[in-house]
Amino acid sequence: MEIKSYQDQAELFVKEYLLSDSIIPYTSVICGICACMMVYDLTQLFCNVYFKSYPSLSKIKQIEWSNRSISTFHAIFIATMSLYFVFWSDLYSDHQYADLVTFRSSTLSTFTLGVSVGYFLVDLGMIIWFYPFLGGVEYVLHHLLSVAAVAYSMLTGEGQLYTFMVLISETTTPGINLRWYLDTAGMKRSKAYLINGVVIFVAWLVARVILFVHIFYHIYLHYDQVKQMNTYGRVLIVIVPVVLSVMNLIWFRKIIKGMRKTLAKRQ
């Protein structure tokens, strides 16, 4: 009976406090940070046992290895959830609800964005702490914009549809990280490295070029609803995708150059 009482109290605490609508944003951010720390530590333990080349890497390479594991974990999680909300969930459907699509949110959508905010805070902190080894100015700018936009949608419930649309672009991250792992493991001339390059090219074209065209078109079609958002929210909805799309095009140019270089070496 005593154990049952403690169990009931624990369930009540989780339901009434940790998962209450007012606390969800903060709970989810903490969950995101804790998940990142757990993935980081598990990566180090796993790689020390199963990857013979890992212990021989420099300290900063080991840190980057674990850091990329965190970003891969986040990318798989947020891309899956974003695809669900944008394409399969009825939450943002034009035919299911009468209220404006720019103001729709749910407990699950808010929690998901909070986990993403937790990740971006952790990754931004690591980039700044180990600057410039984990990324330059462009990565700091990318993460600052991401934190601002995702946190705003999480806290206000505004523009969550467009936030999830942009976060679908994280589908390219696992491929980018795999390419770094293959390079670090000395497999730059392998067939896997070449296939990985082709996959990255296609994924980047779809998720970071064509997708953003769709985002701007969707904003144009629903601009009467976007105008009713808070001024700060409207700025984020328009400015963040514009800046990210420019950065995506610059990186896409580098990907094309890298593919040409890799193919030239194989001829």
GROMACS .gro file of N, CA and C in nm, residues 7-164:
model
  474
    7GLN      N    1   0.368   0.578  -0.565
    7GLN     CA    2   0.349   0.573  -0.710
    7GLN      C    3   0.241   0.672  -0.754
    8ASP      N    4   0.131   0.676  -0.679
    8ASP     CA    5   0.023   0.770  -0.711
    8ASP      C    6   0.069   0.915  -0.698
    9GLN      N    7   0.150   0.942  -0.594
    9GLN     CA    8   0.201   1.077  -0.573
    9GLN      C    9   0.296   1.117  -0.687
   10ALA      N   10   0.376   1.021  -0.730
   10ALA     CA   11   0.470   1.048  -0.839
   10ALA      C   12   0.395   1.078  -0.969
   11GLU      N   13   0.291   0.998  -0.997
   11GLU     CA   14   0.211   1.019  -1.118
   11GLU      C   15   0.139   1.154  -1.114
   12LEU      N   16   0.090   1.191  -0.995
   12LEU     CA   17   0.023   1.320  -0.979
   12LEU      C   18   0.120   1.434  -1.001
   13PHE      N   19   0.243   1.420  -0.951
   13PHE     CA   20   0.346   1.523  -0.967
   13PHE      C   21   0.380   1.543  -1.114
   14VAL      N   22   0.396   1.432  -1.186
   14VAL     CA   23   0.429   1.440  -1.329
   14VAL      C   24   0.315   1.504  -1.407
   15LYS      N   25   0.192   1.461  -1.378
   15LYS     CA   26   0.076   1.510  -1.453
   15LYS      C   27   0.043   1.656  -1.422
   16GLU      N   28   0.044   1.692  -1.293
   16GLU     CA   29  -0.001   1.826  -1.253
   16GLU      C   30   0.107   1.933  -1.261
   17TYR      N   31   0.233   1.889  -1.256
   17TYR     CA   32   0.341   1.988  -1.254
   17TYR      C   33   0.431   1.979  -1.377
   18LEU      N   34   0.502   1.866  -1.394
   18LEU     CA   35   0.597   1.853  -1.503
   18LEU      C   36   0.531   1.861  -1.640
   19LEU      N   37   0.406   1.809  -1.651
   19LEU     CA   38   0.338   1.807  -1.781
   19LEU      C   39   0.221   1.905  -1.788
   20SER      N   40   0.213   1.999  -1.697
   20SER     CA   41   0.108   2.101  -1.706
   20SER      C   42   0.146   2.198  -1.818
   21ASP      N   43   0.045   2.260  -1.881
   21ASP     CA   44   0.069   2.346  -1.996
   21ASP      C   45   0.166   2.459  -1.966
   22SER      N   46   0.162   2.514  -1.847
   22SER     CA   47   0.248   2.627  -1.813
   22SER      C   48   0.394   2.587  -1.788
   23ILE      N   49   0.415   2.461  -1.753
   23ILE     CA   50   0.550   2.414  -1.721
   23ILE      C   51   0.615   2.338  -1.837
   24ILE      N   52   0.533   2.288  -1.930
   24ILE     CA   53   0.582   2.206  -2.041
   24ILE      C   54   0.703   2.267  -2.113
   25PRO      N   55   0.701   2.396  -2.150
   25PRO     CA   56   0.817   2.451  -2.221
   25PRO      C   57   0.948   2.433  -2.146
   26TYR      N   58   0.946   2.458  -2.015
   26TYR     CA   59   1.068   2.450  -1.935
   26TYR      C   60   1.109   2.305  -1.909
   27THR      N   61   1.009   2.219  -1.885
   27THR     CA   62   1.036   2.077  -1.866
   27THR      C   63   1.100   2.017  -1.991
   28SER      N   64   1.046   2.054  -2.107
   28SER     CA   65   1.095   1.997  -2.232
   28SER      C   66   1.237   2.043  -2.264
   29VAL      N   67   1.270   2.169  -2.232
   29VAL     CA   68   1.405   2.219  -2.254
   29VAL      C   69   1.505   2.142  -2.167
   30ILE      N   70   1.468   2.121  -2.042
   30ILE     CA   71   1.553   2.044  -1.950
   30ILE      C   72   1.571   1.901  -2.001
   31CYS      N   73   1.462   1.842  -2.050
   31CYS     CA   74   1.469   1.707  -2.106
   31CYS      C   75   1.564   1.703  -2.225
   32GLY      N   76   1.557   1.806  -2.309
   32GLY     CA   77   1.647   1.813  -2.425
   32GLY      C   78   1.792   1.823  -2.385
   33ILE      N   79   1.820   1.905  -2.284
   33ILE     CA   80   1.958   1.920  -2.235
   33ILE      C   81   2.008   1.789  -2.174
   34CYS      N   82   1.926   1.726  -2.093
   34CYS     CA   83   1.964   1.599  -2.028
   34CYS      C   84   1.986   1.490  -2.132
   35ALA      N   85   1.901   1.486  -2.235
   35ALA     CA   86   1.915   1.386  -2.341
   35ALA      C   87   2.048   1.404  -2.414
   36CYS      N   88   2.085   1.529  -2.440
   36CYS     CA   89   2.212   1.557  -2.507
   36CYS      C   90   2.330   1.511  -2.422
   37MET      N   91   2.324   1.539  -2.293
   37MET     CA   92   2.432   1.497  -2.202
   37MET      C   93   2.443   1.345  -2.197
   38MET      N   94   2.329   1.277  -2.197
   38MET     CA   95   2.327   1.132  -2.192
   38MET      C   96   2.387   1.073  -2.319
   39VAL      N   97   2.346   1.127  -2.436
   39VAL     CA   98   2.399   1.079  -2.564
   39VAL      C   99   2.550   1.102  -2.570
   40TYR      N  100   2.595   1.217  -2.523
   40TYR     CA  101   2.738   1.250  -2.524
   40TYR      C  102   2.817   1.148  -2.443
   41ASP      N  103   2.772   1.120  -2.322
   41ASP     CA  104   2.843   1.025  -2.235
   41ASP      C  105   2.837   0.882  -2.289
   42LEU      N  106   2.721   0.840  -2.339
   42LEU     CA  107   2.707   0.705  -2.394
   42LEU      C  108   2.793   0.687  -2.518
   43THR      N  109   2.805   0.792  -2.598
   43THR     CA  110   2.890   0.785  -2.718
   43THR      C  111   3.034   0.759  -2.681
   44GLN      N  112   3.083   0.829  -2.579
   44GLN     CA  113   3.221   0.809  -2.535
   44GLN      C  114   3.243   0.667  -2.483
   45LEU      N  115   3.149   0.617  -2.404
   45LEU     CA  116   3.161   0.481  -2.351
   45LEU      C  117   3.157   0.377  -2.462
   46PHE      N  118   3.062   0.393  -2.553
   46PHE     CA  119   3.044   0.298  -2.662
   46PHE      C  120   3.165   0.297  -2.756
   47CYS      N  121   3.212   0.415  -2.793
   47CYS     CA  122   3.321   0.425  -2.890
   47CYS      C  123   3.453   0.377  -2.833
   48ASN      N  124   3.476   0.399  -2.704
   48ASN     CA  125   3.599   0.350  -2.640
   48ASN      C  126   3.608   0.198  -2.643
   49VAL      N  127   3.491   0.132  -2.645
   49VAL     CA  128   3.487  -0.014  -2.642
   49VAL      C  129   3.485  -0.073  -2.783
   50TYR      N  130   3.408  -0.014  -2.874
   50TYR     CA  131   3.381  -0.078  -3.003
   50TYR      C  132   3.454  -0.016  -3.122
   51PHE      N  133   3.515   0.102  -3.106
   51PHE     CA  134   3.589   0.163  -3.216
   51PHE      C  135   3.737   0.172  -3.178
   52LYS      N  136   3.818   0.091  -3.241
   52LYS     CA  137   3.959   0.083  -3.206
   52LYS      C  138   4.034   0.214  -3.233
   53SER      N  139   3.988   0.288  -3.335
   53SER     CA  140   4.058   0.411  -3.371
   53SER      C  141   4.019   0.530  -3.283
   54TYR      N  142   3.909   0.517  -3.208
   54TYR     CA  143   3.860   0.628  -3.128
   54TYR      C  144   3.960   0.674  -3.020
   55PRO      N  145   4.017   0.582  -2.940
   55PRO     CA  146   4.110   0.626  -2.834
   55PRO      C  147   4.235   0.696  -2.889
   56SER      N  148   4.269   0.667  -3.015
   56SER     CA  149   4.389   0.728  -3.072
   56SER      C  150   4.364   0.868  -3.128
   57LEU      N  151   4.239   0.908  -3.133
   57LEU     CA  152   4.206   1.042  -3.182
   57LEU      C  153   4.249   1.148  -3.081
   58SER      N  154   4.274   1.268  -3.131
   58SER     CA  155   4.309   1.379  -3.040
   58SER      C  156   4.187   1.411  -2.953
   59LYS      N  157   4.211   1.483  -2.845
   59LYS     CA  158   4.103   1.516  -2.751
   59LYS      C  159   3.991   1.593  -2.820
   60ILE      N  160   4.028   1.691  -2.902
   60ILE     CA  161   3.926   1.773  -2.969
   60ILE      C  162   3.849   1.693  -3.071
   61LYS      N  163   3.915   1.593  -3.135
   61LYS     CA  164   3.846   1.506  -3.231
   61LYS      C  165   3.745   1.417  -3.159
   62GLN      N  166   3.781   1.370  -3.041
   62GLN     CA  167   3.688   1.289  -2.962
   62GLN      C  168   3.567   1.372  -2.919
   63ILE      N  169   3.592   1.497  -2.883
   63ILE     CA  170   3.482   1.586  -2.845
   63ILE      C  171   3.390   1.610  -2.964
   64GLU      N  172   3.449   1.634  -3.081
   64GLU     CA  173   3.367   1.657  -3.200
   64GLU      C  174   3.290   1.531  -3.238
   65TRP      N  175   3.353   1.414  -3.221
   65TRP     CA  176   3.287   1.286  -3.248
   65TRP      C  177   3.158   1.275  -3.164
   66SER      N  178   3.172   1.301  -3.035
   66SER     CA  179   3.057   1.293  -2.944
   66SER      C  180   2.955   1.403  -2.973
   67ASN      N  181   3.005   1.521  -3.007
   67ASN     CA  182   2.917   1.633  -3.041
   67ASN      C  183   2.831   1.601  -3.162
   68ARG      N  184   2.890   1.535  -3.261
   68ARG     CA  185   2.816   1.498  -3.381
   68ARG      C  186   2.714   1.387  -3.352
   69SER      N  187   2.741   1.306  -3.252
   69SER     CA  188   2.643   1.206  -3.210
   69SER      C  189   2.518   1.275  -3.154
   70ILE      N  190   2.541   1.381  -3.077
   70ILE     CA  191   2.429   1.458  -3.022
   70ILE      C  192   2.345   1.518  -3.135
   71SER      N  193   2.411   1.580  -3.233
   71SER     CA  194   2.338   1.644  -3.342
   71SER      C  195   2.265   1.542  -3.428
   72THR      N  196   2.323   1.421  -3.441
   72THR     CA  197   2.256   1.314  -3.517
   72THR      C  198   2.131   1.268  -3.444
   73PHE      N  199   2.144   1.250  -3.312
   73PHE     CA  200   2.028   1.210  -3.231
   73PHE      C  201   1.917   1.314  -3.241
   74HIS      N  202   1.953   1.441  -3.229
   74HIS     CA  203   1.852   1.548  -3.237
   74HIS      C  204   1.790   1.552  -3.376
   75ALA      N  205   1.872   1.538  -3.479
   75ALA     CA  206   1.822   1.547  -3.616
   75ALA      C  207   1.719   1.438  -3.645
   76ILE      N  208   1.748   1.316  -3.601
   76ILE     CA  209   1.654   1.205  -3.623
   76ILE      C  210   1.523   1.231  -3.549
   77PHE      N  211   1.535   1.277  -3.424
   77PHE     CA  212   1.416   1.304  -3.343
   77PHE      C  213   1.333   1.418  -3.402
   78ILE      N  214   1.394   1.533  -3.426
   78ILE     CA  215   1.317   1.651  -3.467
   78ILE      C  216   1.269   1.638  -3.611
   79ALA      N  217   1.345   1.574  -3.698
   79ALA     CA  218   1.300   1.556  -3.837
   79ALA      C  219   1.179   1.464  -3.842
   80THR      N  220   1.183   1.357  -3.763
   80THR     CA  221   1.069   1.263  -3.757
   80THR      C  222   0.944   1.333  -3.706
   81MET      N  223   0.958   1.407  -3.596
   81MET     CA  224   0.843   1.477  -3.539
   81MET      C  225   0.793   1.587  -3.631
   82SER      N  226   0.884   1.657  -3.697
   82SER     CA  227   0.844   1.765  -3.788
   82SER      C  228   0.768   1.711  -3.908
   83LEU      N  229   0.816   1.601  -3.964
   83LEU     CA  230   0.747   1.538  -4.076
   83LEU      C  231   0.607   1.494  -4.034
   84TYR      N  232   0.597   1.442  -3.912
   84TYR     CA  233   0.467   1.399  -3.861
   84TYR      C  234   0.371   1.517  -3.850
   85PHE      N  235   0.415   1.625  -3.788
   85PHE     CA  236   0.327   1.741  -3.767
   85PHE      C  237   0.288   1.808  -3.899
   86VAL      N  238   0.382   1.818  -3.992
   86VAL     CA  239   0.356   1.890  -4.116
   86VAL      C  240   0.272   1.809  -4.215
   87PHE      N  241   0.300   1.678  -4.226
   87PHE     CA  242   0.237   1.599  -4.332
   87PHE      C  243   0.131   1.500  -4.284
   88TRP      N  244   0.138   1.453  -4.160
   88TRP     CA  245   0.046   1.348  -4.116
   88TRP      C  246  -0.051   1.392  -4.006
   89SER      N  247  -0.011   1.483  -3.923
   89SER     CA  248  -0.100   1.529  -3.816
   89SER      C  249  -0.207   1.623  -3.872
   90ASP      N  250  -0.323   1.622  -3.809
   90ASP     CA  251  -0.431   1.713  -3.849
   90ASP      C  252  -0.421   1.849  -3.782
   91LEU      N  253  -0.321   1.867  -3.696
   91LEU     CA  254  -0.310   1.989  -3.617
   91LEU      C  255  -0.304   2.114  -3.704
   92TYR      N  256  -0.229   2.105  -3.815
   92TYR     CA  257  -0.211   2.223  -3.900
   92TYR      C  258  -0.286   2.211  -4.033
   93SER      N  259  -0.381   2.119  -4.039
   93SER     CA  260  -0.460   2.102  -4.161
   93SER      C  261  -0.553   2.220  -4.184
   94ASP      N  262  -0.566   2.265  -4.308
   94ASP     CA  263  -0.654   2.376  -4.343
   94ASP      C  264  -0.802   2.336  -4.335
   95HIS      N  265  -0.828   2.206  -4.330
   95HIS     CA  266  -0.967   2.159  -4.338
   95HIS      C  267  -1.021   2.106  -4.205
   96GLN      N  268  -0.938   2.098  -4.103
   96GLN     CA  269  -0.981   2.035  -3.978
   96GLN      C  270  -1.029   2.135  -3.873
   97TYR      N  271  -0.968   2.253  -3.869
   97TYR     CA  272  -0.999   2.349  -3.764
   97TYR      C  273  -1.034   2.486  -3.825
   98ALA      N  274  -1.115   2.560  -3.752
   98ALA     CA  275  -1.158   2.692  -3.800
   98ALA      C  276  -1.060   2.803  -3.762
   99ASP      N  277  -0.981   2.781  -3.657
   99ASP     CA  278  -0.890   2.886  -3.611
   99ASP      C  279  -0.770   2.899  -3.705
  100LEU      N  280  -0.696   3.007  -3.688
  100LEU     CA  281  -0.583   3.036  -3.776
  100LEU      C  282  -0.471   2.935  -3.759
  101VAL      N  283  -0.412   2.893  -3.870
  101VAL     CA  284  -0.306   2.791  -3.867
  101VAL      C  285  -0.181   2.844  -3.797
  102THR      N  286  -0.162   2.976  -3.799
  102THR     CA  287  -0.043   3.036  -3.738
  102THR      C  288  -0.048   3.039  -3.586
  103PHE      N  289  -0.164   3.007  -3.528
  103PHE     CA  290  -0.178   3.011  -3.382
  103PHE      C  291  -0.206   2.872  -3.322
  104ARG      N  292  -0.193   2.768  -3.401
  104ARG     CA  293  -0.224   2.634  -3.352
  104ARG      C  294  -0.102   2.570  -3.286
  105SER      N  295  -0.130   2.501  -3.175
  105SER     CA  296  -0.025   2.429  -3.104
  105SER      C  297  -0.090   2.320  -3.020
  106SER      N  298  -0.009   2.231  -2.969
  106SER     CA  299  -0.057   2.126  -2.880
  106SER      C  300   0.051   2.099  -2.775
  107THR      N  301   0.016   2.020  -2.676
  107THR     CA  302   0.115   1.985  -2.573
  107THR      C  303   0.233   1.914  -2.635
  108LEU      N  304   0.205   1.822  -2.728
  108LEU     CA  305   0.313   1.745  -2.791
  108LEU      C  306   0.401   1.834  -2.880
  109SER      N  307   0.339   1.923  -2.956
  109SER     CA  308   0.418   2.010  -3.044
  109SER      C  309   0.507   2.104  -2.963
  110THR      N  310   0.453   2.157  -2.853
  110THR     CA  311   0.531   2.246  -2.766
  110THR      C  312   0.646   2.172  -2.700
  111PHE      N  313   0.618   2.050  -2.652
  111PHE     CA  314   0.722   1.968  -2.589
  111PHE      C  315   0.833   1.937  -2.689
  112THR      N  316   0.795   1.902  -2.812
  112THR     CA  317   0.893   1.870  -2.915
  112THR      C  318   0.985   1.988  -2.943
  113LEU      N  319   0.928   2.106  -2.955
  113LEU     CA  320   1.010   2.226  -2.979
  113LEU      C  321   1.101   2.255  -2.860
  114GLY      N  322   1.053   2.228  -2.739
  114GLY     CA  323   1.134   2.250  -2.620
  114GLY      C  324   1.257   2.161  -2.617
  115VAL      N  325   1.241   2.036  -2.658
  115VAL     CA  326   1.355   1.944  -2.666
  115VAL      C  327   1.457   1.998  -2.766
  116SER      N  328   1.407   2.053  -2.877
  116SER     CA  329   1.496   2.109  -2.979
  116SER      C  330   1.570   2.232  -2.926
  117VAL      N  331   1.501   2.316  -2.849
  117VAL     CA  332   1.566   2.433  -2.788
  117VAL      C  333   1.679   2.387  -2.696
  118GLY      N  334   1.653   2.282  -2.617
  118GLY     CA  335   1.755   2.226  -2.528
  118GLY      C  336   1.878   2.183  -2.605
  119TYR      N  337   1.856   2.117  -2.720
  119TYR     CA  338   1.970   2.075  -2.804
  119TYR      C  339   2.048   2.195  -2.856
  120PHE      N  340   1.978   2.293  -2.913
  120PHE     CA  341   2.047   2.408  -2.971
  120PHE      C  342   2.127   2.485  -2.866
  121LEU      N  343   2.076   2.491  -2.743
  121LEU     CA  344   2.148   2.558  -2.635
  121LEU      C  345   2.278   2.483  -2.601
  122VAL      N  346   2.267   2.349  -2.593
  122VAL     CA  347   2.385   2.267  -2.563
  122VAL      C  348   2.488   2.279  -2.674
  123ASP      N  349   2.443   2.266  -2.798
  123ASP     CA  350   2.535   2.270  -2.912
  123ASP      C  351   2.598   2.408  -2.927
  124LEU      N  352   2.518   2.513  -2.907
  124LEU     CA  353   2.571   2.649  -2.914
  124LEU      C  354   2.676   2.671  -2.805
  125GLY      N  355   2.648   2.621  -2.686
  125GLY     CA  356   2.744   2.633  -2.576
  125GLY      C  357   2.875   2.564  -2.608
  126MET      N  358   2.868   2.445  -2.668
  126MET     CA  359   2.990   2.371  -2.703
  126MET      C  360   3.066   2.440  -2.815
  127ILE      N  361   2.993   2.494  -2.913
  127ILE     CA  362   3.059   2.565  -3.024
  127ILE      C  363   3.135   2.686  -2.972
  128ILE      N  364   3.073   2.762  -2.883
  128ILE     CA  365   3.139   2.881  -2.827
  128ILE      C  366   3.256   2.842  -2.736
  129TRP      N  367   3.236   2.737  -2.653
  129TRP     CA  368   3.340   2.696  -2.559
  129TRP      C  369   3.465   2.646  -2.631
  130PHE      N  370   3.445   2.572  -2.740
  130PHE     CA  371   3.558   2.515  -2.814
  130PHE      C  372   3.587   2.591  -2.944
  131TYR      N  373   3.534   2.711  -2.954
  131TYR     CA  374   3.550   2.792  -3.076
  131TYR      C  375   3.697   2.806  -3.113
  132PRO      N  376   3.733   2.788  -3.242
  132PRO     CA  377   3.647   2.762  -3.358
  132PRO      C  378   3.648   2.616  -3.404
  133PHE      N  379   3.685   2.523  -3.315
  133PHE     CA  380   3.706   2.384  -3.356
  133PHE      C  381   3.577   2.312  -3.397
  134LEU      N  382   3.464   2.347  -3.338
  134LEU     CA  383   3.338   2.281  -3.371
  134LEU      C  384   3.253   2.360  -3.469
  135GLY      N  385   3.301   2.474  -3.514
  135GLY     CA  386   3.226   2.555  -3.609
  135GLY      C  387   3.263   2.702  -3.597
  136GLY      N  388   3.251   2.772  -3.710
  136GLY     CA  389   3.286   2.913  -3.713
  136GLY      C  390   3.168   3.005  -3.687
  137VAL      N  391   3.181   3.127  -3.734
  137VAL     CA  392   3.079   3.230  -3.711
  137VAL      C  393   2.944   3.190  -3.769
  138GLU      N  394   2.947   3.124  -3.885
  138GLU     CA  395   2.821   3.086  -3.950
  138GLU      C  396   2.740   2.989  -3.864
  139TYR      N  397   2.809   2.902  -3.790
  139TYR     CA  398   2.740   2.807  -3.702
  139TYR      C  399   2.681   2.879  -3.580
  140VAL      N  400   2.753   2.976  -3.528
  140VAL     CA  401   2.701   3.054  -3.416
  140VAL      C  402   2.577   3.130  -3.460
  141LEU      N  403   2.582   3.193  -3.578
  141LEU     CA  404   2.467   3.267  -3.631
  141LEU      C  405   2.349   3.173  -3.653
  142HIS      N  406   2.375   3.058  -3.713
  142HIS     CA  407   2.269   2.959  -3.739
  142HIS      C  408   2.200   2.917  -3.611
  143HIS      N  409   2.277   2.890  -3.506
  143HIS     CA  410   2.220   2.842  -3.381
  143HIS      C  411   2.148   2.954  -3.305
  144LEU      N  412   2.200   3.075  -3.311
  144LEU     CA  413   2.131   3.188  -3.246
  144LEU      C  414   1.994   3.213  -3.309
  145LEU      N  415   1.989   3.209  -3.441
  145LEU     CA  416   1.862   3.224  -3.512
  145LEU      C  417   1.767   3.110  -3.477
  146SER      N  418   1.821   2.988  -3.470
  146SER     CA  419   1.740   2.871  -3.440
  146SER      C  420   1.682   2.878  -3.300
  147VAL      N  421   1.766   2.915  -3.203
  147VAL     CA  422   1.718   2.927  -3.065
  147VAL      C  423   1.609   3.033  -3.055
  148ALA      N  424   1.630   3.148  -3.118
  148ALA     CA  425   1.533   3.257  -3.112
  148ALA      C  426   1.400   3.215  -3.173
  149ALA      N  427   1.403   3.154  -3.290
  149ALA     CA  428   1.280   3.118  -3.361
  149ALA      C  429   1.207   3.003  -3.292
  150VAL      N  430   1.280   2.898  -3.257
  150VAL     CA  431   1.217   2.779  -3.196
  150VAL      C  432   1.164   2.813  -3.057
  151ALA      N  433   1.242   2.888  -2.978
  151ALA     CA  434   1.199   2.925  -2.843
  151ALA      C  435   1.074   3.014  -2.849
  152TYR      N  436   1.070   3.105  -2.944
  152TYR     CA  437   0.953   3.193  -2.957
  152TYR      C  438   0.827   3.110  -2.987
  153SER      N  439   0.837   3.018  -3.083
  153SER     CA  440   0.722   2.933  -3.117
  153SER      C  441   0.680   2.846  -3.000
  154MET      N  442   0.780   2.797  -2.926
  154MET     CA  443   0.751   2.712  -2.811
  154MET      C  444   0.676   2.790  -2.702
  155LEU      N  445   0.722   2.909  -2.672
  155LEU     CA  446   0.665   2.987  -2.561
  155LEU      C  447   0.532   3.053  -2.595
  156THR      N  448   0.514   3.093  -2.721
  156THR     CA  449   0.393   3.166  -2.759
  156THR      C  450   0.290   3.080  -2.832
  157GLY      N  451   0.336   2.969  -2.893
  157GLY     CA  452   0.246   2.887  -2.973
  157GLY      C  453   0.223   2.944  -3.112
  158GLU      N  454   0.289   3.054  -3.146
  158GLU     CA  455   0.273   3.117  -3.276
  158GLU      C  456   0.371   3.059  -3.379
  159GLY      N  457   0.322   3.040  -3.500
  159GLY     CA  458   0.408   3.000  -3.611
  159GLY      C  459   0.474   2.865  -3.598
  160GLN      N  460   0.414   2.775  -3.518
  160GLN     CA  461   0.477   2.644  -3.498
  160GLN      C  462   0.483   2.564  -3.628
  161LEU      N  463   0.384   2.580  -3.715
  161LEU     CA  464   0.385   2.508  -3.842
  161LEU      C  465   0.510   2.542  -3.922
  162TYR      N  466   0.543   2.670  -3.934
  162TYR     CA  467   0.660   2.712  -4.012
  162TYR      C  468   0.790   2.671  -3.943
  163THR      N  469   0.788   2.669  -3.812
  163THR     CA  470   0.906   2.623  -3.738
  163THR      C  471   0.934   2.477  -3.769
  164PHE      N  472   0.829   2.395  -3.769
  164PHE     CA  473   0.847   2.252  -3.801
  164PHE      C  474   0.887   2.233  -3.947
   0.00000   0.00000   0.00000
